[in-house]
Structures are given as C-alpha cells and as structure tokens.
Amino acid sequence: MLEHGGNLNDAVMRYGIARADWLDLSTGINPNGYPAPVLRADAWHRLPESSDALVAAACACYGAPRMLAVAGTQAAIQALPQLRLREKGIARVVVAAPAYAEHAHRWQQSGHTMCEVGYADLSRELDACDVMVVCNPNNPTGARVAPEILLAWAQKLASRGGWLVVDEAFGDTTPHLSVAGQTGVQPGLIVLRSVGKFFGLAGIRLGFVAAQDALVERLQEWLGPWAVSGPAQEIGIAALCDGNWQRITRARLLADGERLHKLLAEAGIQASGSAMYQWWAERDAAGFHDWMARQGIWVRLFTHGAGGIRLGLPPDEAGWQRLQAALQGWSQSKSTERAA
C-alpha cells in the first residue's frame, strides 16, 4: 500500500514522542470537525440499509441530481478501474500530476495503460486517452481547472465512450469549481465528493459518487450491499443537512488557509494549496520533515519527483504558535548553514 498522511503511529515509533504530544499537520483534513450527534441504538445493531435520506442530503449539499454513497472516495477510486476493465477492457488513462497518488496507483494496478501528466499539459493529452482523472482543486498543489474546461473535456471523451473522473474531495471551500451538477446530463462525467475532509469526519469513511444513472447503478452493483455503515449514514445526514455549520466553517477555513499561506511566506516559503493545506517543492524536503518531527510536528513528506512538503491547518492558537516557532527555527538553521 502507498504511504499517506495521518500515519501518526509511525511518528510515535520513529521519534519516541508520545502520541498526545504531537501536532499532526500531515493531512488536509479540517482539524475542527463536525460534532457527531448521538446515534440511535439500532445504528450499531442492524445491517445498514440504503438510505434515501442520506442520498437526498448529499444531492442537496453538492448540487448533483444522482449520487451513490460509498465507504469513502477511496472505495470508488479502487472500484472504477476494475469496472472500466470489465466493461471496455484496457484503457489509456491520463492522471493529472502531482496528485493524490491512489488514482494513478489503482489504474495502473488494474492493468490499464497509465501515464501522469502535469496540469498545464492535460488538454494536449486529451486525444490520446480514454479516461482522464483530475483532482479539482488538486491535492497537494492546489492547482485548479475551470468548470467550463472540464465539461468540454468530458464531452470530448464521452464522444468516444470515455470517462472524465473529477475528484472534488477538497471542493467544499471552492463550490464555484464543482461540476457535480452536470453529471446528470453529461455522459462519462464522474465526480467524487468526500465527507472526510471539509467535515473533518475521515474516520466514518463516507463519500459520494455523482454520475449518470446507468453508471451509478453499475458501480453500486460492483460494490455490493452494506457499503456504508449505519453510524456513518446517521452522522452524514446530520452534517450534510447543517447548512449553518457549513457556512461558518467554510469562512473559517478560508481565513485559516490565508493565515497559513502568510505564515509560510514570512518564513521564506512560497507555497500553494487550498483552504485546508499548503504545499511547496522543498529542496531539502527530508531535512524539513525531520526538523519538524523533532519539534513534535508531523507534516506530509513527498519523496517522488523533486520532493515536497504539505502542511495542514493547526487546530487551535497554541498549535499556530507552535508551528510559527518551528518554522522560525528552521529558517534560522538554514541561514546559519548558508553563512558557514
């Protein structure tokens, strides 16, 4: 399996710092998540039936005409390459890069012909692929593609039976970028949405797939029964229906994202990203990762390509101050090295 953020047990074992003493910034998950309601007793006792209320809440929240609840978008990321292989054989797949590594990994693992292409070059590769996968906004770089461009790509791919898969897992703070609302009328357009990131509920494993009816039904059949747990369904309905919490949280995350970007700039780091994380191509990525870890701050290290670092948001003011002090220490240590 690929390595991901949130692997705090690895940090504890490697650096010998107690779990409670870590500031975990290794994911892009909202650190102040939705307060889960008290659940009905039968949510734990009964097999989870399909929930019309959950799907209706998701459609209203994301603006899609039809959605399928899945056990986190990871379930769809793993299933879609297999479904495509069964229905149409080996596909030529282009995955926008750098991006969430599971996309490229799963298409390649399923036997498809896969290549990773930078965001600036995606349009040039459109005629050479059957499936294109784009994270919008991108994790980790924050790169964005305008909705009208995505829809034009989807139409072109669909004209020859192709798919455009748009991962909007971090799209809750940029609703103007979403193309979920067009999935009902655009064949081959598949949009993924995640409850884990914006709502800070990664532990319940809940996500959604928006697509045309026939594709949704085939994917549902592929995934089988009881795909989403009863507790996840109840918590998901509450979160998706709480528009007031969403508005307040969206504003807070956008402000905190600006604060993080500015804090990094003050430390001499030019980063990019979204409201919930910042990323940069760090020349000494391994050194930065180790420095922060020794301060009890766990960040996401990217080792492929030129290497890079991603930081999520601190949960409170104490976390912000701790991060600022660690960044200042890192900047001073690099200045000392250059002067030596």
XYZ file of C-alpha atoms in Angstrom, residues 49-334:
286
model
C -29.901 -0.452 4.540
C -29.620 2.004 1.671
C -30.651 5.435 2.913
C -32.762 7.684 0.678
C -32.359 10.442 3.275
C -28.565 10.274 3.043
C -28.574 10.419 -0.756
C -31.077 13.309 -0.752
C -28.915 15.232 1.739
C -25.830 14.682 -0.403
C -27.577 15.736 -3.612
C -28.820 18.923 -1.940
C -25.418 19.709 -0.441
C -23.361 19.042 -3.567
C -25.901 20.070 -6.193
C -25.885 16.734 -8.019
C -29.016 15.056 -9.422
C -27.930 11.494 -8.528
C -25.329 10.243 -6.053
C -24.126 6.946 -4.663
C -22.898 6.723 -1.075
C -19.598 4.863 -0.732
C -17.235 3.980 2.115
C -15.044 6.992 1.460
C -13.989 8.093 -2.018
C -11.186 5.536 -1.758
C -13.778 2.809 -2.386
C -14.709 4.421 -5.711
C -11.079 5.096 -6.618
C -10.417 1.366 -6.300
C -13.631 0.208 -7.972
C -13.739 2.442 -11.062
C -10.623 0.996 -12.766
C -11.974 -2.513 -12.223
C -15.409 -1.592 -13.552
C -13.887 0.039 -16.637
C -11.706 -3.002 -17.277
C -14.651 -5.383 -17.081
C -16.856 -3.298 -19.367
C -14.438 -1.992 -22.003
C -11.071 -3.649 -21.477
C -7.717 -1.942 -21.050
C -7.935 1.835 -21.265
C -5.406 4.545 -21.981
C -5.525 6.611 -18.798
C -4.110 10.057 -18.074
C -3.910 11.126 -14.433
C -3.184 14.766 -13.608
C 0.005 15.048 -11.555
C 1.225 15.515 -8.978
C -1.970 14.466 -7.223
C -3.449 12.030 -4.723
C -1.289 9.024 -5.530
C -4.035 6.411 -5.183
C -5.561 7.434 -8.515
C -2.526 6.554 -10.636
C -1.711 3.546 -8.458
C -5.153 1.945 -8.798
C -5.474 2.452 -12.568
C -2.020 1.003 -13.107
C -2.649 -1.840 -10.655
C -5.753 -2.814 -12.638
C -3.691 -3.265 -15.803
C -4.578 -0.087 -17.691
C -2.049 1.878 -19.731
C -1.453 4.834 -17.450
C 0.639 7.998 -17.569
C 0.841 11.002 -15.267
C 0.721 14.449 -16.860
C 1.175 17.931 -15.415
C -1.898 20.144 -15.190
C -0.574 22.545 -17.843
C -0.328 19.719 -20.391
C -3.655 17.943 -19.817
C -5.509 19.424 -22.788
C -2.774 18.224 -25.149
C -3.216 14.644 -23.934
C -6.987 14.535 -24.344
C -6.956 12.866 -27.768
C -4.522 10.212 -26.556
C -6.611 8.791 -23.709
C -9.854 7.008 -22.931
C -10.008 8.095 -19.291
C -8.726 11.252 -17.649
C -8.542 11.755 -13.878
C -8.316 15.271 -12.417
C -8.331 16.415 -8.780
C -10.011 19.831 -8.610
C -8.748 21.581 -6.566
C -5.663 19.452 -6.597
C -4.166 17.729 -3.616
C -1.403 18.646 -2.845
C -0.599 21.626 -5.107
C -3.982 23.392 -5.150
C -3.997 23.550 -8.974
C -7.449 24.268 -10.432
C -9.215 23.699 -13.735
C -12.182 25.897 -14.692
C -15.539 24.051 -14.842
C -16.163 25.002 -18.469
C -12.858 23.413 -19.479
C -13.637 20.221 -17.563
C -17.058 19.975 -19.197
C -15.547 20.430 -22.657
C -13.069 17.649 -21.893
C -15.864 15.404 -20.602
C -17.881 15.928 -23.774
C -14.936 15.112 -25.989
C -14.087 11.954 -24.038
C -17.726 10.845 -23.976
C -17.952 11.127 -27.769
C -15.751 8.029 -27.962
C -17.034 6.267 -24.851
C -14.500 7.787 -22.491
C -14.675 8.973 -18.876
C -13.619 12.122 -17.094
C -13.196 11.438 -13.367
C -13.116 14.630 -11.301
C -12.066 14.224 -7.678
C -13.616 17.110 -5.734
C -12.633 15.755 -2.305
C -11.368 19.217 -1.332
C -14.054 21.124 -3.233
C -16.218 22.281 -0.320
C -14.394 25.613 0.029
C -14.485 26.215 -3.751
C -18.096 25.380 -4.703
C -17.832 27.531 -7.857
C -15.427 24.948 -9.325
C -17.758 21.974 -8.954
C -19.132 20.135 -11.978
C -21.214 17.706 -9.908
C -24.389 19.439 -11.051
C -23.695 18.464 -14.668
C -23.297 14.740 -14.084
C -26.934 14.043 -14.906
C -26.665 15.427 -18.433
C -23.036 14.737 -19.339
C -22.267 11.087 -20.144
C -18.978 9.759 -18.811
C -18.579 12.526 -16.228
C -17.886 11.059 -12.782
C -17.465 13.307 -9.747
C -16.166 12.184 -6.351
C -17.029 14.032 -3.130
C -15.719 13.366 0.366
C -17.308 13.931 3.773
C -13.974 13.269 5.483
C -12.088 16.433 4.536
C -14.286 19.528 4.954
C -16.451 17.999 7.674
C -13.413 16.582 9.474
C -15.053 13.146 9.639
C -12.456 10.956 7.931
C -12.987 8.226 10.498
C -16.552 7.426 9.434
C -15.427 6.584 5.859
C -18.128 8.296 3.838
C -18.042 9.715 0.341
C -20.225 10.032 -2.744
C -20.064 9.407 -6.470
C -22.089 11.529 -8.877
C -22.680 10.242 -12.394
C -25.457 9.329 -14.807
C -27.987 6.787 -13.566
C -26.706 3.797 -15.524
C -23.126 4.214 -14.352
C -24.200 4.777 -10.739
C -26.242 1.580 -10.842
C -23.362 -0.443 -12.293
C -20.981 0.894 -9.653
C -23.496 0.140 -6.900
C -23.777 -3.435 -8.132
C -19.998 -3.754 -8.238
C -19.559 -2.510 -4.651
C -22.247 -4.801 -3.264
C -24.543 -4.486 -0.237
C -23.940 -2.659 3.060
C -21.300 -0.370 1.578
C -21.774 2.387 4.184
C -22.187 1.695 7.894
C -25.296 2.707 9.833
C -23.399 5.139 12.110
C -21.768 6.773 9.071
C -25.184 7.243 7.457
C -26.687 8.955 10.514
C -23.706 11.242 11.070
C -23.534 12.015 7.354
C -27.181 13.086 7.191
C -26.733 15.436 10.140
C -23.579 17.027 8.705
C -24.829 17.374 5.134
C -28.082 18.998 6.279
C -26.427 21.512 8.628
C -26.104 24.483 6.282
C -25.340 26.961 9.058
C -22.350 24.944 10.274
C -21.133 24.621 6.697
C -21.278 28.383 6.076
C -19.430 29.232 9.286
C -16.840 26.514 8.703
C -16.215 27.497 5.084
C -15.483 31.081 6.125
C -13.176 29.938 8.941
C -11.238 27.540 6.743
C -10.733 30.152 4.033
C -9.382 32.587 6.647
C -7.144 29.944 8.210
C -5.840 28.945 4.790
C -4.801 32.542 4.134
C -3.150 32.666 7.539
C -1.136 29.526 6.829
C -0.047 30.818 3.426
C 1.106 34.095 5.008
C 2.894 32.324 7.858
C 4.890 30.253 5.401
C 5.718 33.327 3.321
C 7.094 35.033 6.438
C 9.424 32.038 6.819
C 10.605 32.463 3.220
C 8.467 29.631 1.830
C 6.422 30.262 -1.317
C 3.601 27.730 -1.145
C 0.374 26.941 -2.961
C -2.648 24.893 -1.999
C -6.231 25.199 -0.864
C -8.003 26.445 2.245
C -7.056 23.298 4.191
C -3.419 22.749 3.210
C -0.336 24.326 1.665
C 2.350 22.627 -0.422
C 5.727 23.556 -1.848
C 8.611 21.838 -3.636
C 11.151 21.891 -0.821
C 14.780 21.423 -1.838
C 15.593 19.716 1.462
C 12.220 18.037 1.977
C 13.598 15.158 4.077
C 15.526 17.592 6.256
C 12.465 19.806 6.803
C 10.318 16.786 7.629
C 12.858 15.566 10.193
C 13.298 19.039 11.716
C 9.580 19.456 12.267
C 9.219 15.932 13.636
C 11.873 16.621 16.250
C 9.693 19.535 17.370
C 6.746 17.129 17.658
C 5.103 18.412 14.456
C 4.162 15.782 11.870
C 3.976 17.004 8.274
C 3.480 15.230 4.961
C 6.657 14.378 3.095
C 6.519 13.750 -0.673
C 9.545 11.879 -1.960
C 8.617 11.413 -5.635
C 9.748 13.907 -8.279
C 11.509 16.954 -6.892
C 10.177 16.245 -3.388
C 7.819 18.424 -1.436
C 6.068 19.210 1.832
C 2.384 19.625 2.628
C 1.066 21.233 5.805
C -2.486 21.123 7.103
C -4.116 23.592 9.487
C -3.370 23.719 13.236
C -6.450 23.062 15.397
C -6.034 25.972 17.820
C -3.994 29.060 18.675
C -1.447 27.033 20.634
C -0.875 24.959 17.505
C -0.411 28.063 15.374
C 2.182 29.463 17.782
C 3.997 26.144 17.918
C 4.125 25.946 14.122
C 5.363 29.527 13.841
C 8.201 28.868 16.304
C 9.248 25.707 14.454
C 9.233 27.493 11.090
C 11.347 30.308 12.502
C 13.790 27.758 13.886
C 14.037 26.033 10.519
C 14.589 29.323 8.698
C 17.320 30.334 11.140
C 19.058 26.959 10.819
C 19.156 27.270 7.024
